[in-house]
Amino acid sequence: MQKATKLQQIKSLIALSFSHFVKHVAKSLKLIHSFAKTRKRNREREMKEAKVVGLVLLQVLVLVMGLCESSISSPPYVDQMHNRRKSMLSEPTSSLALHRVGSSIVLPVHGNVYPIGYYNVTLNIGQPPKPYYLDPDTGSDLTWLQCDAPCVSCTEAPHPYYRLNNNLVPCRDPLCKALYPPGEHRCEIPEQCDYEVQYADGGSSIGVLVKDVFSISLSNGMQRNPLLPLGCGYDQIPNPASHPFDGVLGLGKGESSIVSQLSRQGLLRNVIGHCLSGRGGGYLFLGDGPYDSSRLLWTSMSPHHPEHYSPGSAELIFGGKTTGIKNLVLAFDTGSSYTYLNSQAYEALTTLVKRELSGRSLTEALDDRTLSICWRGRKPFKSLKDVKKYFKPLALSFINGGRAKIQYDLPPEAYLIISSKGNVCLGILNGTEAGQGSLNIIGDISMQDKMVIFDNEKQLIGWMPANCDRVPKSKTDSI
């Protein structure tokens, strides 16, 4: 009799839960329809979404029926698994804090500036963990994956799309609010957080915010499985130079970035560093990385540009001499392969470079559209060593904390590439034409063969020349 009563209670509970779930799905459908209308999607996409939603409901029904059967037959096992997962993911911050100082995550980086045109790192996400290739981006906060939610518009990916779990972040969660500009956060459906990320290169991602397990190895030998926010991106618009990728690793300064969340959980300090090799590859680290801070040049992050890793305004130096090109608002951004200057600075720089090359054995290669400006020699160039003698070093000079001036040096290798045609091309582009506005971007090409560090806790940016070919194994294995 007691077993029958318990069985009745379980059935009632499942029926009630399913009722609430159906209401939530109905609200979600209403929001998706409204959202699609505001985005002015065409009729064909709306019909596609309607079909997809029908499939989702069918999958949900099958899933719920399966849950009903397993819940009635073995409720004690379900309770045990729930408790086990909770203990695994929710270790008290106090114990995690014991490992915070000195710990870091070191990730090998793959790719190059040219000819591949991008870098990526591998992260293992989900239960069970699955590998995903993510583009590291210090210019944005949110980490997201192309997601089969189902997918409305996704691009080619190296791995199967991420599958949506049921751990939705509610709209009222502070993490959701952090994704929106001040005053623009709205909650039409309280149970979920919808996001839209737009990039300066024209790409974008629309999806919902979830939490899932990230499997990470710390440099102190410990393995951790923190529960972290993650964008399930079901509607992507690729940029013009898009490549196959699983998603983006957001390394910006915002609350939703992965390093901010790991720091909040007490796993490591809120510090990001990377070392990109001019020969391709390199490594990225989060937390206390493999470096000696006394060997780096440090400058303060600008309080006037809190959304960027910005050292403030700089003056462009050409061949060791001032150019009069001043007040360049700078930002470091691993999401950009190349460096960008605003139109005025770009035109001034290209004039100086062309004047310096006048009368030399280089002529402009108008038929080479690898980048905006390329030059050819008497015979094809094989490497940058062949052309270094023709180009002067550049530098960006800015005031360090209102005191002494400090320089970020750009040797020819930090702003030139050799194209597939054997010509040398300028890896500094017109940022105004590229949609960057007045912001000047220090891209991957200008951070090669340097250790670059963003210490969000001390609000400092540091750098030094480094050999980025060897991935360090531990804190003691430093550069």
Short mmCIF file of C-alpha atoms in Angstrom, two decimals:
data_model
loop_
_atom_site.label_atom_id
_atom_site.label_comp_id
_atom_site.label_asym_id
_atom_site.label_seq_id
_atom_site.Cartn_x
_atom_site.Cartn_y
_atom_site.Cartn_z
CA MET A 1 0.00 0.00 0.00
CA GLN A 2 2.82 2.36 0.87
CA LYS A 3 4.61 1.53 -2.40
CA ALA A 4 1.44 2.22 -4.37
CA THR A 5 1.03 5.61 -2.64
CA LYS A 6 4.63 6.53 -3.38
CA LEU A 7 4.16 5.48 -7.01
CA GLN A 8 1.04 7.69 -7.21
CA GLN A 9 3.02 10.65 -5.83
CA ILE A 10 5.79 10.15 -8.37
CA LYS A 11 3.30 10.02 -11.24
CA SER A 12 1.59 13.18 -10.01
CA LEU A 13 4.91 14.97 -9.68
CA ILE A 14 5.96 13.97 -13.20
CA ALA A 15 2.62 15.05 -14.63
CA LEU A 16 2.90 18.43 -12.88
CA SER A 17 6.51 18.90 -14.04
CA PHE A 18 5.55 18.04 -17.60
CA SER A 19 2.67 20.52 -17.46
CA HIS A 20 5.04 23.29 -16.38
CA PHE A 21 7.51 22.25 -19.07
CA VAL A 22 4.87 22.42 -21.83
CA LYS A 23 3.90 25.92 -20.66
CA HIS A 24 7.59 26.94 -20.77
CA VAL A 25 7.98 25.56 -24.32
CA ALA A 26 4.85 27.45 -25.42
CA LYS A 27 6.28 30.68 -24.02
CA SER A 28 9.62 29.96 -25.73
CA LEU A 29 7.90 29.42 -29.07
CA LYS A 30 6.09 32.72 -28.67
CA LEU A 31 9.39 34.50 -27.97
CA ILE A 32 11.17 32.84 -30.90
CA HIS A 33 8.33 33.89 -33.23
CA SER A 34 8.44 37.46 -31.91
CA PHE A 35 12.22 37.56 -32.12
CA ALA A 36 12.20 36.28 -35.69
CA LYS A 37 9.67 38.96 -36.63
CA THR A 38 11.81 41.73 -35.24
CA ARG A 39 14.81 40.36 -37.09
CA LYS A 40 12.69 40.49 -40.31
CA ARG A 41 13.51 36.92 -41.26
CA ASN A 42 11.90 35.72 -44.46
CA ARG A 43 8.91 33.38 -44.61
CA GLU A 44 11.00 30.39 -45.55
CA ARG A 45 13.06 30.59 -42.34
CA GLU A 46 9.91 30.96 -40.22
CA MET A 47 8.49 27.78 -41.79
CA LYS A 48 11.80 26.05 -41.12
CA GLU A 49 11.71 27.13 -37.48
CA ALA A 50 8.13 25.88 -37.13
CA LYS A 51 9.11 22.45 -38.45
CA VAL A 52 12.15 22.39 -36.19
CA VAL A 53 10.07 23.30 -33.15
CA GLY A 54 7.71 20.44 -33.93
CA LEU A 55 10.68 18.05 -33.93
CA VAL A 56 11.84 19.48 -30.62
CA LEU A 57 8.43 18.87 -29.02
CA LEU A 58 8.48 15.31 -30.32
CA GLN A 59 11.95 14.77 -28.87
CA VAL A 60 10.83 16.28 -25.58
CA LEU A 61 7.85 13.93 -25.38
CA VAL A 62 10.10 10.93 -25.99
CA LEU A 63 12.57 12.18 -23.38
CA VAL A 64 9.87 12.81 -20.77
CA MET A 65 8.33 9.39 -21.34
CA GLY A 66 11.74 7.84 -20.84
CA LEU A 67 12.24 9.84 -17.66
CA CYS A 68 8.84 8.75 -16.38
CA GLU A 69 9.73 5.09 -16.85
CA SER A 70 13.15 5.42 -15.22
CA SER A 71 11.79 7.56 -12.38
CA ILE A 72 9.05 5.07 -11.48
CA SER A 73 11.27 2.01 -11.73
CA SER A 74 14.31 3.28 -9.85
CA PRO A 75 13.92 6.59 -8.01
CA PRO A 76 16.69 5.85 -5.44
CA TYR A 77 19.29 5.58 -8.28
CA VAL A 78 18.24 8.91 -9.76
CA ASP A 79 18.60 10.56 -6.34
CA GLN A 80 22.08 9.08 -5.94
CA MET A 81 23.19 10.33 -9.35
CA HIS A 82 21.81 13.81 -8.64
CA ASN A 83 23.69 14.01 -5.35
CA ARG A 84 26.86 12.69 -6.95
CA ARG A 85 26.75 15.32 -9.71
CA LYS A 86 26.03 18.07 -7.22
CA SER A 87 28.99 17.14 -5.06
CA MET A 88 31.24 16.94 -8.11
CA LEU A 89 30.28 20.38 -9.50
CA SER A 90 29.60 22.40 -6.39
CA GLU A 91 32.72 22.05 -4.30
CA PRO A 92 32.77 24.87 -1.72
CA THR A 93 34.67 27.96 -2.81
CA SER A 94 36.66 27.91 0.42
CA SER A 95 38.41 24.67 -0.56
CA LEU A 96 38.93 25.83 -4.15
CA ALA A 97 40.47 29.05 -2.89
CA LEU A 98 43.29 27.01 -1.37
CA HIS A 99 44.48 26.21 -4.90
CA ARG A 100 43.87 29.63 -6.43
CA VAL A 101 47.28 31.19 -5.89
CA GLY A 102 49.89 29.78 -8.26
CA SER A 103 47.49 27.71 -10.33
CA SER A 104 46.86 28.19 -14.03
CA ILE A 105 45.44 26.55 -17.12
CA VAL A 106 47.87 26.30 -20.03
CA LEU A 107 46.39 25.54 -23.46
CA PRO A 108 48.36 24.90 -26.67
CA VAL A 109 47.37 27.26 -29.50
CA HIS A 110 47.11 26.09 -33.10
CA GLY A 111 47.06 28.17 -36.27
CA ASN A 112 48.86 31.25 -37.62
CA VAL A 113 48.26 34.74 -38.98
CA TYR A 114 48.97 33.70 -42.57
CA PRO A 115 48.03 31.65 -44.54
CA ILE A 116 45.59 30.00 -42.09
CA GLY A 117 44.34 33.34 -40.77
CA TYR A 118 43.23 32.33 -37.26
CA TYR A 119 44.22 30.60 -34.02
CA ASN A 120 42.27 28.13 -31.90
CA VAL A 121 42.48 26.19 -28.64
CA THR A 122 40.78 22.94 -27.64
CA LEU A 123 38.41 22.77 -24.66
CA ASN A 124 36.50 19.73 -23.39
CA ILE A 125 32.91 20.62 -22.52
CA GLY A 126 29.84 18.66 -21.40
CA GLN A 127 29.04 15.34 -19.75
CA PRO A 128 30.65 13.25 -21.04
CA PRO A 129 33.29 15.81 -22.12
CA LYS A 130 33.65 16.42 -25.85
CA PRO A 131 36.42 18.40 -27.60
CA TYR A 132 35.67 21.72 -29.31
CA TYR A 133 37.94 24.10 -31.23
CA LEU A 134 37.40 27.65 -30.00
CA ASP A 135 38.79 30.91 -31.38
CA PRO A 136 40.34 32.84 -28.44
CA ASP A 137 39.04 36.41 -28.41
CA THR A 138 40.18 39.03 -25.90
CA GLY A 139 37.82 41.48 -27.60
CA SER A 140 34.60 39.80 -26.41
CA ASP A 141 33.28 38.24 -23.20
CA LEU A 142 30.90 35.40 -24.00
CA THR A 143 32.12 31.88 -24.72
CA TRP A 144 29.70 30.15 -27.10
CA LEU A 145 29.42 27.07 -29.29
CA GLN A 146 27.51 26.41 -32.47
CA CYS A 147 24.54 24.56 -31.07
CA ASP A 148 22.01 22.02 -32.28
CA ALA A 149 19.10 23.53 -30.37
CA PRO A 150 18.21 22.80 -33.19
CA CYS A 151 20.36 24.98 -35.43
CA VAL A 152 18.54 27.63 -37.47
CA SER A 153 21.69 28.89 -39.23
CA CYS A 154 25.12 27.43 -38.45
CA THR A 155 28.38 27.32 -40.35
CA GLU A 156 30.75 24.44 -41.04
CA ALA A 157 32.33 23.10 -37.84
CA PRO A 158 35.19 20.66 -37.14
CA HIS A 159 33.06 18.71 -34.63
CA PRO A 160 29.36 17.84 -34.25
CA TYR A 161 27.37 20.81 -32.97
CA TYR A 162 26.96 21.16 -29.21
CA ARG A 163 23.69 19.67 -27.97
CA LEU A 164 21.52 21.89 -25.79
CA ASN A 165 21.23 20.69 -22.18
CA ASN A 166 18.37 21.58 -19.83
CA ASN A 167 20.49 23.77 -17.53
CA LEU A 168 19.19 27.13 -18.80
CA VAL A 169 20.37 30.34 -17.17
CA PRO A 170 17.26 32.35 -16.14
CA CYS A 171 16.78 35.84 -17.48
CA ARG A 172 17.03 37.45 -14.04
CA ASP A 173 20.47 35.96 -13.42
CA PRO A 174 23.17 38.67 -13.14
CA LEU A 175 25.14 36.80 -15.82
CA CYS A 176 22.32 37.41 -18.27
CA LYS A 177 22.12 41.09 -17.41
CA ALA A 178 25.89 41.40 -17.94
CA LEU A 179 25.48 40.43 -21.61
CA TYR A 180 23.39 43.53 -22.37
CA PRO A 181 24.26 47.23 -22.58
CA PRO A 182 23.00 49.26 -19.61
CA GLY A 183 19.23 49.69 -19.70
CA GLU A 184 18.65 47.18 -22.53
CA HIS A 185 18.11 44.01 -20.50
CA ARG A 186 14.51 42.74 -20.82
CA CYS A 187 12.89 39.51 -19.62
CA GLU A 188 10.03 38.43 -21.86
CA ILE A 189 10.58 34.83 -20.77
CA PRO A 190 11.95 34.70 -17.20
CA GLU A 191 13.05 31.06 -17.49
CA GLN A 192 15.74 31.65 -20.12
CA CYS A 193 18.43 34.15 -21.12
CA ASP A 194 18.55 35.05 -24.82
CA TYR A 195 21.68 36.68 -26.17
CA GLU A 196 22.96 38.27 -29.36
CA VAL A 197 26.66 38.95 -29.93
CA GLN A 198 27.76 41.12 -32.86
CA TYR A 199 31.37 41.47 -34.00
CA ALA A 200 33.06 44.33 -35.83
CA ASP A 201 33.88 42.07 -38.79
CA GLY A 202 30.16 41.52 -39.51
CA GLY A 203 29.79 38.14 -37.82
CA SER A 204 27.18 37.47 -35.12
CA SER A 205 25.66 34.76 -32.94
CA ILE A 206 22.16 34.45 -31.46
CA GLY A 207 21.30 31.84 -28.85
CA VAL A 208 20.45 31.04 -25.26
CA LEU A 209 22.72 31.01 -22.21
CA VAL A 210 23.23 27.67 -20.44
CA LYS A 211 25.67 26.24 -17.91
CA ASP A 212 27.73 23.14 -18.52
CA VAL A 213 30.78 21.31 -17.24
CA PHE A 214 34.25 22.35 -18.45
CA SER A 215 36.94 19.69 -17.90
CA ILE A 216 40.18 21.47 -17.06
CA SER A 217 43.67 20.51 -15.90
CA LEU A 218 45.45 22.94 -13.60
CA SER A 219 49.22 23.44 -13.71
CA ASN A 220 49.44 22.28 -10.06
CA GLY A 221 48.32 18.82 -11.18
CA MET A 222 44.68 19.06 -10.11
CA GLN A 223 41.73 18.17 -12.36
CA ARG A 224 38.58 20.28 -12.05
CA ASN A 225 35.11 20.21 -13.59
CA PRO A 226 33.55 23.63 -12.92
CA LEU A 227 30.06 24.53 -14.08
CA LEU A 228 30.42 27.61 -16.30
CA PRO A 229 28.17 29.81 -18.47
CA LEU A 230 28.13 28.98 -22.16
CA GLY A 231 26.23 30.35 -25.13
CA CYS A 232 24.25 27.83 -27.17
CA GLY A 233 24.40 29.61 -30.53
CA TYR A 234 21.68 28.40 -32.87
CA ASP A 235 21.76 31.30 -35.40
CA GLN A 236 25.12 32.47 -36.76
CA ILE A 237 26.03 34.97 -39.44
CA PRO A 238 29.64 34.30 -40.49
CA ASN A 239 32.12 37.06 -41.25
CA PRO A 240 33.42 37.40 -44.85
CA ALA A 241 36.63 35.47 -44.01
CA SER A 242 34.90 32.76 -41.98
CA HIS A 243 36.56 29.39 -41.39
CA PRO A 244 35.31 26.10 -39.90
CA PHE A 245 35.10 26.55 -36.14
CA ASP A 246 33.10 25.25 -33.17
CA GLY A 247 32.76 28.55 -31.35
CA VAL A 248 34.45 31.46 -29.59
CA LEU A 249 36.38 31.53 -26.31
CA GLY A 250 35.46 34.89 -24.76
CA LEU A 251 38.44 36.29 -22.84
CA GLY A 252 37.26 39.87 -22.37
CA LYS A 253 37.06 41.87 -19.14
CA GLY A 254 33.34 41.30 -18.54
CA GLU A 255 31.65 39.26 -15.83
CA SER A 256 30.56 36.53 -18.27
CA SER A 257 34.08 35.77 -19.56
CA ILE A 258 35.47 32.36 -18.71
CA VAL A 259 38.43 33.70 -16.71
CA SER A 260 36.12 35.95 -14.62
CA GLN A 261 33.95 32.94 -13.80
CA LEU A 262 36.89 30.69 -12.95
CA SER A 263 38.25 33.42 -10.69
CA ARG A 264 34.86 33.86 -9.03
CA GLN A 265 34.84 30.14 -8.22
CA GLY A 266 38.25 30.47 -6.62
CA LEU A 267 40.12 28.31 -9.12
CA LEU A 268 42.64 30.89 -10.35
CA ARG A 269 43.45 34.59 -10.54
CA ASN A 270 41.72 36.77 -13.12
CA VAL A 271 44.74 36.93 -15.42
CA ILE A 272 45.03 36.07 -19.13
CA GLY A 273 48.25 35.63 -21.08
CA HIS A 274 49.31 34.37 -24.47
CA CYS A 275 52.41 33.74 -26.53
CA LEU A 276 51.82 33.47 -30.30
CA SER A 277 54.70 32.15 -32.37
CA GLY A 278 55.64 33.83 -35.64
CA ARG A 279 56.17 30.30 -36.97
CA GLY A 280 52.63 29.28 -36.02
CA GLY A 281 51.16 27.87 -32.82
CA GLY A 282 51.99 29.03 -29.32
CA TYR A 283 50.06 28.85 -26.07
CA LEU A 284 47.41 30.58 -23.97
CA PHE A 285 47.17 30.58 -20.19
CA LEU A 286 44.63 31.63 -17.58
CA GLY A 287 45.72 32.43 -14.01
CA ASP A 288 49.27 32.62 -12.68
CA GLY A 289 51.18 31.81 -15.83
CA PRO A 290 54.74 30.69 -16.58
CA TYR A 291 56.46 34.07 -16.50
CA ASP A 292 58.71 36.23 -14.35
CA SER A 293 56.80 39.50 -13.82
CA SER A 294 60.03 41.44 -13.17
CA ARG A 295 61.09 40.87 -16.80
CA LEU A 296 57.97 42.38 -18.35
CA LEU A 297 57.17 45.97 -19.30
CA TRP A 298 53.94 46.92 -17.51
CA THR A 299 51.43 49.69 -18.07
CA SER A 300 48.03 50.45 -16.58
CA MET A 301 44.75 49.60 -18.27
CA SER A 302 42.92 52.75 -19.25
CA PRO A 303 39.95 53.59 -16.99
CA HIS A 304 38.46 55.53 -19.93
CA HIS A 305 38.01 52.35 -22.01
CA PRO A 306 36.92 49.71 -19.47
CA GLU A 307 35.37 47.45 -22.10
CA HIS A 308 38.74 46.83 -23.83
CA TYR A 309 42.25 45.73 -22.89
CA SER A 310 43.43 49.23 -23.61
CA PRO A 311 46.63 50.98 -22.48
CA GLY A 312 45.03 54.29 -23.45
CA SER A 313 46.19 56.68 -26.18
CA ALA A 314 49.47 56.34 -28.04
CA GLU A 315 51.74 58.07 -30.52
CA LEU A 316 53.10 56.24 -33.56
CA ILE A 317 56.90 56.11 -33.84
CA PHE A 318 58.50 55.39 -37.25
CA GLY A 319 62.16 54.41 -37.44
CA GLY A 320 62.76 55.76 -33.94
CA LYS A 321 61.33 59.20 -34.77
CA THR A 322 58.02 60.78 -33.84
CA THR A 323 55.48 61.03 -36.63
CA GLY A 324 52.99 63.51 -35.18
CA ILE A 325 50.34 60.74 -35.32
CA LYS A 326 49.02 60.99 -31.76
CA ASN A 327 46.01 60.19 -29.60
CA LEU A 328 45.56 56.71 -31.04
CA VAL A 329 43.13 54.90 -28.72
CA LEU A 330 44.52 51.35 -28.61
CA ALA A 331 43.13 47.93 -27.71
CA PHE A 332 44.75 44.48 -27.75
CA ASP A 333 42.51 41.96 -29.52
CA THR A 334 43.35 38.33 -30.30
CA GLY A 335 40.14 38.16 -32.33
CA SER A 336 41.88 40.20 -35.07
CA SER A 337 44.55 38.57 -37.20
CA TYR A 338 45.88 41.96 -38.33
CA THR A 339 46.49 45.38 -36.80
CA TYR A 340 44.13 48.25 -37.61
CA LEU A 341 44.66 52.02 -37.52
CA ASN A 342 42.00 54.67 -38.08
CA SER A 343 41.92 56.22 -41.56
CA GLN A 344 43.99 59.29 -40.72
CA ALA A 345 46.77 57.30 -39.03
CA TYR A 346 46.66 54.59 -41.70
CA GLU A 347 47.06 57.06 -44.56
CA ALA A 348 49.91 58.82 -42.77
CA LEU A 349 51.71 55.53 -42.09
CA THR A 350 51.38 54.18 -45.63
CA THR A 351 52.71 57.49 -46.97
CA LEU A 352 55.79 57.16 -44.74
CA VAL A 353 56.37 53.53 -45.74
CA LYS A 354 56.02 54.26 -49.48
CA ARG A 355 58.36 57.23 -49.18
CA GLU A 356 60.94 55.02 -47.43
CA LEU A 357 60.71 52.41 -50.21
CA SER A 358 61.01 54.98 -52.99
CA GLY A 359 64.06 54.32 -55.16
CA ARG A 360 64.55 50.80 -53.77
CA SER A 361 64.16 47.51 -55.61
CA LEU A 362 60.54 47.04 -54.47
CA THR A 363 57.53 47.93 -56.59
CA GLU A 364 53.87 47.84 -55.63
CA ALA A 365 52.21 44.55 -56.65
CA LEU A 366 48.78 45.77 -57.72
CA ASP A 367 47.72 42.29 -58.85
CA ASP A 368 48.30 40.77 -55.38
CA ARG A 369 45.13 41.28 -53.30
CA THR A 370 46.28 39.21 -50.32
CA LEU A 371 46.16 42.43 -48.28
CA SER A 372 45.55 46.10 -49.14
CA ILE A 373 49.17 46.88 -50.09
CA CYS A 374 51.82 44.42 -51.34
CA TRP A 375 55.24 44.89 -52.95
CA ARG A 376 57.28 42.60 -55.18
CA GLY A 377 61.03 42.32 -55.48
CA ARG A 378 63.29 41.29 -58.35
CA LYS A 379 62.49 37.68 -57.44
CA PRO A 380 59.90 36.13 -55.08
CA PHE A 381 60.66 36.47 -51.39
CA LYS A 382 60.86 33.27 -49.34
CA SER A 383 60.72 34.74 -45.83
CA LEU A 384 60.62 38.00 -43.92
CA LYS A 385 64.38 37.76 -43.47
CA ASP A 386 64.66 38.67 -47.16
CA VAL A 387 62.79 41.98 -46.73
CA LYS A 388 63.56 43.22 -43.20
CA LYS A 389 66.30 45.53 -44.48
CA TYR A 390 63.79 47.55 -46.55
CA PHE A 391 61.43 48.40 -43.68
CA LYS A 392 61.91 50.48 -40.55
CA PRO A 393 60.76 49.38 -37.09
CA LEU A 394 57.60 50.94 -35.68
CA ALA A 395 56.58 51.56 -32.09
CA LEU A 396 53.55 52.73 -30.13
CA SER A 397 54.46 55.11 -27.34
CA PHE A 398 52.10 55.93 -24.49
CA ILE A 399 52.19 57.36 -21.01
CA ASN A 400 52.59 54.73 -18.28
CA GLY A 401 50.16 55.65 -15.50
CA GLY A 402 50.60 59.37 -16.13
CA ARG A 403 54.35 59.15 -15.56
CA ALA A 404 57.10 57.88 -17.88
CA LYS A 405 56.57 56.97 -21.51
CA ILE A 406 56.63 53.30 -22.42
CA GLN A 407 56.94 51.75 -25.90
CA TYR A 408 55.39 48.73 -27.54
CA ASP A 409 57.90 47.84 -30.27
CA LEU A 410 56.83 46.60 -33.70
CA PRO A 411 59.76 45.23 -35.71
CA PRO A 412 59.07 44.49 -39.40
CA GLU A 413 58.07 40.92 -38.51
CA ALA A 414 55.24 42.38 -36.40
CA TYR A 415 53.53 44.13 -39.32
CA LEU A 416 54.54 42.29 -42.53
CA ILE A 417 53.70 38.95 -44.17
CA ILE A 418 55.02 37.11 -47.23
CA SER A 419 52.10 36.25 -49.53
CA SER A 420 51.67 32.99 -51.47
CA LYS A 421 52.88 34.90 -54.54
CA GLY A 422 56.22 35.70 -52.92
CA ASN A 423 55.43 39.37 -52.30
CA VAL A 424 55.67 41.29 -49.04
CA CYS A 425 52.38 42.74 -47.73
CA LEU A 426 51.56 45.32 -45.08
CA GLY A 427 49.72 43.67 -42.18
CA ILE A 428 48.36 46.98 -40.90
CA LEU A 429 44.92 47.78 -42.33
CA ASN A 430 42.47 50.69 -42.46
CA GLY A 431 40.33 50.20 -39.35
CA THR A 432 37.77 52.84 -40.28
CA GLU A 433 36.97 51.01 -43.52
CA ALA A 434 36.77 47.72 -41.58
CA GLY A 435 34.14 49.12 -39.21
CA GLN A 436 36.41 49.71 -36.20
CA GLY A 437 35.54 53.40 -35.98
CA SER A 438 38.19 55.41 -34.14
CA LEU A 439 39.47 52.38 -32.19
CA ASN A 440 42.95 51.17 -33.16
CA ILE A 441 43.51 47.42 -32.81
CA ILE A 442 46.75 45.63 -31.97
CA GLY A 443 46.06 42.29 -33.66
CA ASP A 444 47.72 38.88 -33.64
CA ILE A 445 50.37 39.84 -36.20
CA SER A 446 51.74 42.50 -33.82
CA MET A 447 51.69 40.22 -30.76
CA GLN A 448 53.75 37.40 -32.28
CA ASP A 449 56.87 36.26 -30.42
CA LYS A 450 55.82 38.21 -27.34
CA MET A 451 54.43 37.16 -24.01
CA VAL A 452 51.40 39.46 -23.55
CA ILE A 453 49.55 39.47 -20.21
CA PHE A 454 46.30 41.07 -19.06
CA ASP A 455 46.10 41.20 -15.26
CA ASN A 456 42.49 42.13 -14.51
CA GLU A 457 43.04 42.08 -10.76
CA LYS A 458 45.84 44.64 -10.85
CA GLN A 459 44.47 46.36 -13.99
CA LEU A 460 47.82 46.01 -15.76
CA ILE A 461 48.97 45.00 -19.25
CA GLY A 462 52.47 43.54 -19.63
CA TRP A 463 54.67 42.21 -22.43
CA MET A 464 58.16 41.02 -23.26
CA PRO A 465 59.93 39.25 -26.16
CA ALA A 466 59.60 35.48 -25.82
CA ASN A 467 60.16 32.15 -27.53
CA CYS A 468 56.57 30.98 -28.05
CA ASP A 469 57.42 27.69 -29.80
CA ARG A 470 57.65 25.62 -26.60
CA VAL A 471 54.54 25.18 -24.45
CA PRO A 472 55.60 25.34 -20.77
CA LYS A 473 54.46 22.47 -18.55
CA SER A 474 54.35 24.23 -15.17
CA LYS A 475 54.92 27.46 -13.26
CA THR A 476 58.58 26.56 -12.75
CA ASP A 477 58.99 25.98 -16.49
CA SER A 478 58.88 29.72 -17.14
CA ILE A 479 59.85 31.97 -20.02
#
